[in-house]
DNA sequence: CCAAAAGTGTTCAATCTACACCCATGC
DNA sequence: GCATGGGTGTAGATTGAACACTTTTGG
């Protein structure tokens, strides 16, 4: 974290509050589900990769703190964000007592990574995440399982796609998350029977080899069935 | 909370730690799913019912704190306990910043309620829970939905039943949690196809109108499929 | 002898899975 | 003209839901 004037004061006061948040930010890049990691410059765990996170500011709720971290790293707001689980942190160091982990879904096209001088953010495919600081690898695993499970009963993937998209693009996202290929016809049948998406009048032409119908999500808010 | 010598010291030190736990303790009593509540004698919310809970002790993990609260109220240990969700607490009062909510399943036959002079614990059917202190009603609702969902893919109900039980008893527990009657034959088919239980040689005679086979759970640890 | 709970199968509908070919376009 | 990706239907297997009668015992 960059030390601006006053930052150390906040850090010191907040240290006693003993709650931190961490966010697993997912996107689909080059057909692979990827996670945003930051490279720590400061101790503890200097030189290791870690999830974006940090202490609550005074008066802030947990959700607000997670949203702030998300926006701070990616520049996007108003995307999907869900609380995952709360983990203990090792005692000592006077650091926070627990981390409340969140996961977020963002459309890569809307992301502008902050480039900091002291620590760099970068995307890693979930299947190639390096050893992380704290117990952050466990958090990523947990987030992945939750996301996979949600595909079957929720519309959360809307947050990973642009406003309009083809069914093939949608299928690619499902395949990236589930890490296995899906049958094209069965996929389209299921999606249409769930009525998650609706066709638009527009047609994709650029780069497509055959004109493709564009769809949009019937709702762009989270649905839980 | 009763103030014993030293309690105020702990409270003051722990208040800055800013994390509390709360436990929704479920049991099945008289055919109804019920929750353990305690009657608060002290401010804030004196005279209101609330979930058992409190601050972490120094060096304690979240799970340990929840287990301590559970054992303290019911006398049982080694039962099912699972983290639910972490809620914000309203600011001000210098109290904790967040509550990590848990839910627990106990067999009523093993419970010995503590009877305190300052505050009384009591069982309430989930459908008749009064207005609780803090946002505790939301926690109970959340716990109920989670428990209902878990029935279809987990064996957690083992913690609500004695070692040996009849299939009809098992069905009564499912019905109490789902709050709807189940078809006897379909229920038995599903349970047996999941291989959650195995028959024993023993037979139930007392009170039964026809001798009934006793079953036990194939595993008495949590299984998640 | 009757009330109360235990035990036991079949049918139908809905859902899921596997699977192959033609078409329009860009190059 | 050919490589690339878009689009479409059917048959078989599995799963879930509805539904009724007989047996044994205690009182």
mmCIF file with all atom_site columns, N, CA, C and O in Angstrom, chain A residues 53-85:
data_model
loop_
_atom_site.group_PDB
_atom_site.id
_atom_site.type_symbol
_atom_site.label_atom_id
_atom_site.label_alt_id
_atom_site.label_comp_id
_atom_site.label_asym_id
_atom_site.label_entity_id
_atom_site.label_seq_id
_atom_site.pdbx_PDB_ins_code
_atom_site.Cartn_x
_atom_site.Cartn_y
_atom_site.Cartn_z
_atom_site.occupancy
_atom_site.B_iso_or_equiv
_atom_site.pdbx_formal_charge
_atom_site.auth_seq_id
_atom_site.auth_comp_id
_atom_site.auth_asym_id
_atom_site.auth_atom_id
_atom_site.pdbx_PDB_model_num
ATOM 1   N N  . UNK A 1 53 ? -6.335  -6.547  -0.791  1.00 0.00 ? 53 UNK A N  1
ATOM 2   C CA . UNK A 1 53 ? -7.073  -6.540  0.463   1.00 0.00 ? 53 UNK A CA 1
ATOM 3   C C  . UNK A 1 53 ? -6.484  -5.529  1.402   1.00 0.00 ? 53 UNK A C  1
ATOM 4   O O  . UNK A 1 53 ? -5.512  -4.857  1.076   1.00 0.00 ? 53 UNK A O  1
ATOM 5   N N  . UNK A 1 54 ? -7.087  -5.451  2.574   1.00 0.00 ? 54 UNK A N  1
ATOM 6   C CA . UNK A 1 54 ? -6.553  -4.535  3.567   1.00 0.00 ? 54 UNK A CA 1
ATOM 7   C C  . UNK A 1 54 ? -7.565  -4.271  4.656   1.00 0.00 ? 54 UNK A C  1
ATOM 8   O O  . UNK A 1 54 ? -8.612  -4.927  4.717   1.00 0.00 ? 54 UNK A O  1
ATOM 9   N N  . UNK A 1 55 ? -7.223  -3.352  5.493   1.00 0.00 ? 55 UNK A N  1
ATOM 10  C CA . UNK A 1 55 ? -8.038  -3.084  6.669   1.00 0.00 ? 55 UNK A CA 1
ATOM 11  C C  . UNK A 1 55 ? -9.244  -2.220  6.342   1.00 0.00 ? 55 UNK A C  1
ATOM 12  O O  . UNK A 1 55 ? -9.237  -1.482  5.353   1.00 0.00 ? 55 UNK A O  1
ATOM 13  N N  . UNK A 1 56 ? -10.247 -2.314  7.184   1.00 0.00 ? 56 UNK A N  1
ATOM 14  C CA . UNK A 1 56 ? -11.411 -1.453  7.057   1.00 0.00 ? 56 UNK A CA 1
ATOM 15  C C  . UNK A 1 56 ? -11.055 -0.029  7.442   1.00 0.00 ? 56 UNK A C  1
ATOM 16  O O  . UNK A 1 56 ? -10.264 0.199   8.359   1.00 0.00 ? 56 UNK A O  1
ATOM 17  N N  . UNK A 1 57 ? -11.658 0.914   6.745   1.00 0.00 ? 57 UNK A N  1
ATOM 18  C CA . UNK A 1 57 ? -11.540 2.305   7.174   1.00 0.00 ? 57 UNK A CA 1
ATOM 19  C C  . UNK A 1 57 ? -12.612 2.577   8.218   1.00 0.00 ? 57 UNK A C  1
ATOM 20  O O  . UNK A 1 57 ? -13.619 1.865   8.275   1.00 0.00 ? 57 UNK A O  1
ATOM 21  N N  . UNK A 1 58 ? -12.392 3.597   9.023   1.00 0.00 ? 58 UNK A N  1
ATOM 22  C CA . UNK A 1 58 ? -13.390 3.902   10.064  1.00 0.00 ? 58 UNK A CA 1
ATOM 23  C C  . UNK A 1 58 ? -14.758 4.173   9.445   1.00 0.00 ? 58 UNK A C  1
ATOM 24  O O  . UNK A 1 58 ? -14.866 4.884   8.443   1.00 0.00 ? 58 UNK A O  1
ATOM 25  N N  . UNK A 1 59 ? -15.766 3.566   10.008  1.00 0.00 ? 59 UNK A N  1
ATOM 26  C CA . UNK A 1 59 ? -17.126 3.833   9.557   1.00 0.00 ? 59 UNK A CA 1
ATOM 27  C C  . UNK A 1 59 ? -17.555 3.060   8.330   1.00 0.00 ? 59 UNK A C  1
ATOM 28  O O  . UNK A 1 59 ? -18.693 3.176   7.873   1.00 0.00 ? 59 UNK A O  1
ATOM 29  N N  . UNK A 1 60 ? -16.669 2.242   7.792   1.00 0.00 ? 60 UNK A N  1
ATOM 30  C CA . UNK A 1 60 ? -16.949 1.533   6.556   1.00 0.00 ? 60 UNK A CA 1
ATOM 31  C C  . UNK A 1 60 ? -17.538 0.153   6.869   1.00 0.00 ? 60 UNK A C  1
ATOM 32  O O  . UNK A 1 60 ? -17.114 -0.494  7.821   1.00 0.00 ? 60 UNK A O  1
ATOM 33  N N  . UNK A 1 61 ? -18.470 -0.313  6.029   1.00 0.00 ? 61 UNK A N  1
ATOM 34  C CA . UNK A 1 61 ? -18.953 -1.685  6.200   1.00 0.00 ? 61 UNK A CA 1
ATOM 35  C C  . UNK A 1 61 ? -17.999 -2.633  5.481   1.00 0.00 ? 61 UNK A C  1
ATOM 36  O O  . UNK A 1 61 ? -17.158 -2.217  4.687   1.00 0.00 ? 61 UNK A O  1
ATOM 37  N N  . UNK A 1 62 ? -18.190 -3.925  5.727   1.00 0.00 ? 62 UNK A N  1
ATOM 38  C CA . UNK A 1 62 ? -17.360 -4.935  5.073   1.00 0.00 ? 62 UNK A CA 1
ATOM 39  C C  . UNK A 1 62 ? -17.540 -4.874  3.562   1.00 0.00 ? 62 UNK A C  1
ATOM 40  O O  . UNK A 1 62 ? -16.570 -4.882  2.805   1.00 0.00 ? 62 UNK A O  1
ATOM 41  N N  . UNK A 1 63 ? -18.789 -4.819  3.113   1.00 0.00 ? 63 UNK A N  1
ATOM 42  C CA . UNK A 1 63 ? -19.055 -4.759  1.682   1.00 0.00 ? 63 UNK A CA 1
ATOM 43  C C  . UNK A 1 63 ? -18.422 -3.524  1.057   1.00 0.00 ? 63 UNK A C  1
ATOM 44  O O  . UNK A 1 63 ? -17.866 -3.583  -0.049  1.00 0.00 ? 63 UNK A O  1
ATOM 45  N N  . UNK A 1 64 ? -18.507 -2.420  1.762   1.00 0.00 ? 64 UNK A N  1
ATOM 46  C CA . UNK A 1 64 ? -17.908 -1.191  1.230   1.00 0.00 ? 64 UNK A CA 1
ATOM 47  C C  . UNK A 1 64 ? -16.401 -1.322  1.110   1.00 0.00 ? 64 UNK A C  1
ATOM 48  O O  . UNK A 1 64 ? -15.804 -0.882  0.125   1.00 0.00 ? 64 UNK A O  1
ATOM 49  N N  . UNK A 1 65 ? -15.782 -1.924  2.097   1.00 0.00 ? 65 UNK A N  1
ATOM 50  C CA . UNK A 1 65 ? -14.328 -2.090  2.048   1.00 0.00 ? 65 UNK A CA 1
ATOM 51  C C  . UNK A 1 65 ? -13.940 -2.982  0.880   1.00 0.00 ? 65 UNK A C  1
ATOM 52  O O  . UNK A 1 65 ? -12.989 -2.698  0.143   1.00 0.00 ? 65 UNK A O  1
ATOM 53  N N  . UNK A 1 66 ? -14.692 -4.057  0.667   1.00 0.00 ? 66 UNK A N  1
ATOM 54  C CA . UNK A 1 66 ? -14.377 -4.952  -0.442  1.00 0.00 ? 66 UNK A CA 1
ATOM 55  C C  . UNK A 1 66 ? -14.567 -4.233  -1.777  1.00 0.00 ? 66 UNK A C  1
ATOM 56  O O  . UNK A 1 66 ? -13.739 -4.350  -2.686  1.00 0.00 ? 66 UNK A O  1
ATOM 57  N N  . UNK A 1 67 ? -15.644 -3.471  -1.888  1.00 0.00 ? 67 UNK A N  1
ATOM 58  C CA . UNK A 1 67 ? -15.907 -2.731  -3.127  1.00 0.00 ? 67 UNK A CA 1
ATOM 59  C C  . UNK A 1 67 ? -14.808 -1.693  -3.369  1.00 0.00 ? 67 UNK A C  1
ATOM 60  O O  . UNK A 1 67 ? -14.386 -1.478  -4.506  1.00 0.00 ? 67 UNK A O  1
ATOM 61  N N  . UNK A 1 68 ? -14.343 -1.071  -2.299  1.00 0.00 ? 68 UNK A N  1
ATOM 62  C CA . UNK A 1 68 ? -13.275 -0.087  -2.448  1.00 0.00 ? 68 UNK A CA 1
ATOM 63  C C  . UNK A 1 68 ? -12.007 -0.744  -2.969  1.00 0.00 ? 68 UNK A C  1
ATOM 64  O O  . UNK A 1 68 ? -11.336 -0.223  -3.880  1.00 0.00 ? 68 UNK A O  1
ATOM 65  N N  . UNK A 1 69 ? -11.671 -1.899  -2.436  1.00 0.00 ? 69 UNK A N  1
ATOM 66  C CA . UNK A 1 69 ? -10.477 -2.614  -2.915  1.00 0.00 ? 69 UNK A CA 1
ATOM 67  C C  . UNK A 1 69 ? -10.638 -2.987  -4.375  1.00 0.00 ? 69 UNK A C  1
ATOM 68  O O  . UNK A 1 69 ? -9.713  -2.855  -5.171  1.00 0.00 ? 69 UNK A O  1
ATOM 69  N N  . UNK A 1 70 ? -11.806 -3.462  -4.715  1.00 0.00 ? 70 UNK A N  1
ATOM 70  C CA . UNK A 1 70 ? -12.058 -3.870  -6.095  1.00 0.00 ? 70 UNK A CA 1
ATOM 71  C C  . UNK A 1 70 ? -11.906 -2.689  -7.041  1.00 0.00 ? 70 UNK A C  1
ATOM 72  O O  . UNK A 1 70 ? -11.189 -2.759  -8.050  1.00 0.00 ? 70 UNK A O  1
ATOM 73  N N  . UNK A 1 71 ? -12.554 -1.601  -6.732  1.00 0.00 ? 71 UNK A N  1
ATOM 74  C CA . UNK A 1 71 ? -12.480 -0.426  -7.605  1.00 0.00 ? 71 UNK A CA 1
ATOM 75  C C  . UNK A 1 71 ? -11.062 0.130   -7.643  1.00 0.00 ? 71 UNK A C  1
ATOM 76  O O  . UNK A 1 71 ? -10.574 0.548   -8.694  1.00 0.00 ? 71 UNK A O  1
ATOM 77  N N  . UNK A 1 72 ? -10.410 0.107   -6.501  1.00 0.00 ? 72 UNK A N  1
ATOM 78  C CA . UNK A 1 72 ? -9.042  0.628   -6.456  1.00 0.00 ? 72 UNK A CA 1
ATOM 79  C C  . UNK A 1 72 ? -8.093  -0.129  -7.362  1.00 0.00 ? 72 UNK A C  1
ATOM 80  O O  . UNK A 1 72 ? -7.184  0.456   -7.956  1.00 0.00 ? 72 UNK A O  1
ATOM 81  N N  . UNK A 1 73 ? -8.285  -1.422  -7.509  1.00 0.00 ? 73 UNK A N  1
ATOM 82  C CA . UNK A 1 73 ? -7.362  -2.213  -8.328  1.00 0.00 ? 73 UNK A CA 1
ATOM 83  C C  . UNK A 1 73 ? -7.739  -2.225  -9.795  1.00 0.00 ? 73 UNK A C  1
ATOM 84  O O  . UNK A 1 73 ? -6.892  -2.331  -10.664 1.00 0.00 ? 73 UNK A O  1
ATOM 85  N N  . UNK A 1 74 ? -9.024  -2.216  -10.073 1.00 0.00 ? 74 UNK A N  1
ATOM 86  C CA . UNK A 1 74 ? -9.461  -2.461  -11.447 1.00 0.00 ? 74 UNK A CA 1
ATOM 87  C C  . UNK A 1 74 ? -10.106 -1.258  -12.100 1.00 0.00 ? 74 UNK A C  1
ATOM 88  O O  . UNK A 1 74 ? -10.309 -1.254  -13.311 1.00 0.00 ? 74 UNK A O  1
ATOM 89  N N  . UNK A 1 75 ? -10.493 -0.273  -11.313 1.00 0.00 ? 75 UNK A N  1
ATOM 90  C CA . UNK A 1 75 ? -11.196 0.861   -11.885 1.00 0.00 ? 75 UNK A CA 1
ATOM 91  C C  . UNK A 1 75 ? -12.665 0.592   -12.167 1.00 0.00 ? 75 UNK A C  1
ATOM 92  O O  . UNK A 1 75 ? -13.397 1.499   -12.517 1.00 0.00 ? 75 UNK A O  1
ATOM 93  N N  . UNK A 1 76 ? -13.124 -0.641  -12.025 1.00 0.00 ? 76 UNK A N  1
ATOM 94  C CA . UNK A 1 76 ? -14.533 -0.902  -12.285 1.00 0.00 ? 76 UNK A CA 1
ATOM 95  C C  . UNK A 1 76 ? -15.330 -0.872  -10.997 1.00 0.00 ? 76 UNK A C  1
ATOM 96  O O  . UNK A 1 76 ? -14.807 -1.141  -9.914  1.00 0.00 ? 76 UNK A O  1
ATOM 97  N N  . UNK A 1 77 ? -16.586 -0.515  -11.124 1.00 0.00 ? 77 UNK A N  1
ATOM 98  C CA . UNK A 1 77 ? -17.462 -0.584  -9.958  1.00 0.00 ? 77 UNK A CA 1
ATOM 99  C C  . UNK A 1 77 ? -18.773 -1.156  -10.444 1.00 0.00 ? 77 UNK A C  1
ATOM 100 O O  . UNK A 1 77 ? -18.950 -1.413  -11.633 1.00 0.00 ? 77 UNK A O  1
ATOM 101 N N  . UNK A 1 78 ? -19.667 -1.402  -9.529  1.00 0.00 ? 78 UNK A N  1
ATOM 102 C CA . UNK A 1 78 ? -20.981 -1.892  -9.908  1.00 0.00 ? 78 UNK A CA 1
ATOM 103 C C  . UNK A 1 78 ? -20.887 -3.229  -10.642 1.00 0.00 ? 78 UNK A C  1
ATOM 104 O O  . UNK A 1 78 ? -21.516 -3.436  -11.673 1.00 0.00 ? 78 UNK A O  1
ATOM 105 N N  . UNK A 1 79 ? -20.079 -4.119  -10.146 1.00 0.00 ? 79 UNK A N  1
ATOM 106 C CA . UNK A 1 79 ? -20.007 -5.448  -10.722 1.00 0.00 ? 79 UNK A CA 1
ATOM 107 C C  . UNK A 1 79 ? -20.444 -6.448  -9.666  1.00 0.00 ? 79 UNK A C  1
ATOM 108 O O  . UNK A 1 79 ? -20.920 -6.060  -8.609  1.00 0.00 ? 79 UNK A O  1
ATOM 109 N N  . UNK A 1 80 ? -20.256 -7.718  -9.952  1.00 0.00 ? 80 UNK A N  1
ATOM 110 C CA . UNK A 1 80 ? -20.717 -8.711  -8.997  1.00 0.00 ? 80 UNK A CA 1
ATOM 111 C C  . UNK A 1 80 ? -19.705 -8.888  -7.875  1.00 0.00 ? 80 UNK A C  1
ATOM 112 O O  . UNK A 1 80 ? -18.522 -9.102  -8.125  1.00 0.00 ? 80 UNK A O  1
ATOM 113 N N  . UNK A 1 81 ? -20.202 -8.833  -6.659  1.00 0.00 ? 81 UNK A N  1
ATOM 114 C CA . UNK A 1 81 ? -19.339 -8.950  -5.483  1.00 0.00 ? 81 UNK A CA 1
ATOM 115 C C  . UNK A 1 81 ? -20.093 -9.721  -4.416  1.00 0.00 ? 81 UNK A C  1
ATOM 116 O O  . UNK A 1 81 ? -21.226 -9.382  -4.093  1.00 0.00 ? 81 UNK A O  1
ATOM 117 N N  . UNK A 1 82 ? -19.484 -10.766 -3.878  1.00 0.00 ? 82 UNK A N  1
ATOM 118 C CA . UNK A 1 82 ? -20.190 -11.620 -2.929  1.00 0.00 ? 82 UNK A CA 1
ATOM 119 C C  . UNK A 1 82 ? -19.251 -12.060 -1.824  1.00 0.00 ? 82 UNK A C  1
ATOM 120 O O  . UNK A 1 82 ? -18.101 -12.425 -2.091  1.00 0.00 ? 82 UNK A O  1
ATOM 121 N N  . UNK A 1 83 ? -19.742 -12.060 -0.612  1.00 0.00 ? 83 UNK A N  1
ATOM 122 C CA . UNK A 1 83 ? -18.908 -12.524 0.502   1.00 0.00 ? 83 UNK A CA 1
ATOM 123 C C  . UNK A 1 83 ? -18.760 -14.038 0.449   1.00 0.00 ? 83 UNK A C  1
ATOM 124 O O  . UNK A 1 83 ? -19.719 -14.750 0.147   1.00 0.00 ? 83 UNK A O  1
ATOM 125 N N  . UNK A 1 84 ? -17.544 -14.505 0.736   1.00 0.00 ? 84 UNK A N  1
ATOM 126 C CA . UNK A 1 84 ? -17.217 -15.915 0.623   1.00 0.00 ? 84 UNK A CA 1
ATOM 127 C C  . UNK A 1 84 ? -17.153 -16.627 1.958   1.00 0.00 ? 84 UNK A C  1
ATOM 128 O O  . UNK A 1 84 ? -17.865 -17.587 2.217   1.00 0.00 ? 84 UNK A O  1
ATOM 129 N N  . UNK A 1 85 ? -16.238 -16.179 2.786   1.00 0.00 ? 85 UNK A N  1
ATOM 130 C CA . UNK A 1 85 ? -15.943 -16.903 4.020   1.00 0.00 ? 85 UNK A CA 1
ATOM 131 C C  . UNK A 1 85 ? -15.013 -16.023 4.839   1.00 0.00 ? 85 UNK A C  1
ATOM 132 O O  . UNK A 1 85 ? -14.305 -15.182 4.276   1.00 0.00 ? 85 UNK A O  1
#
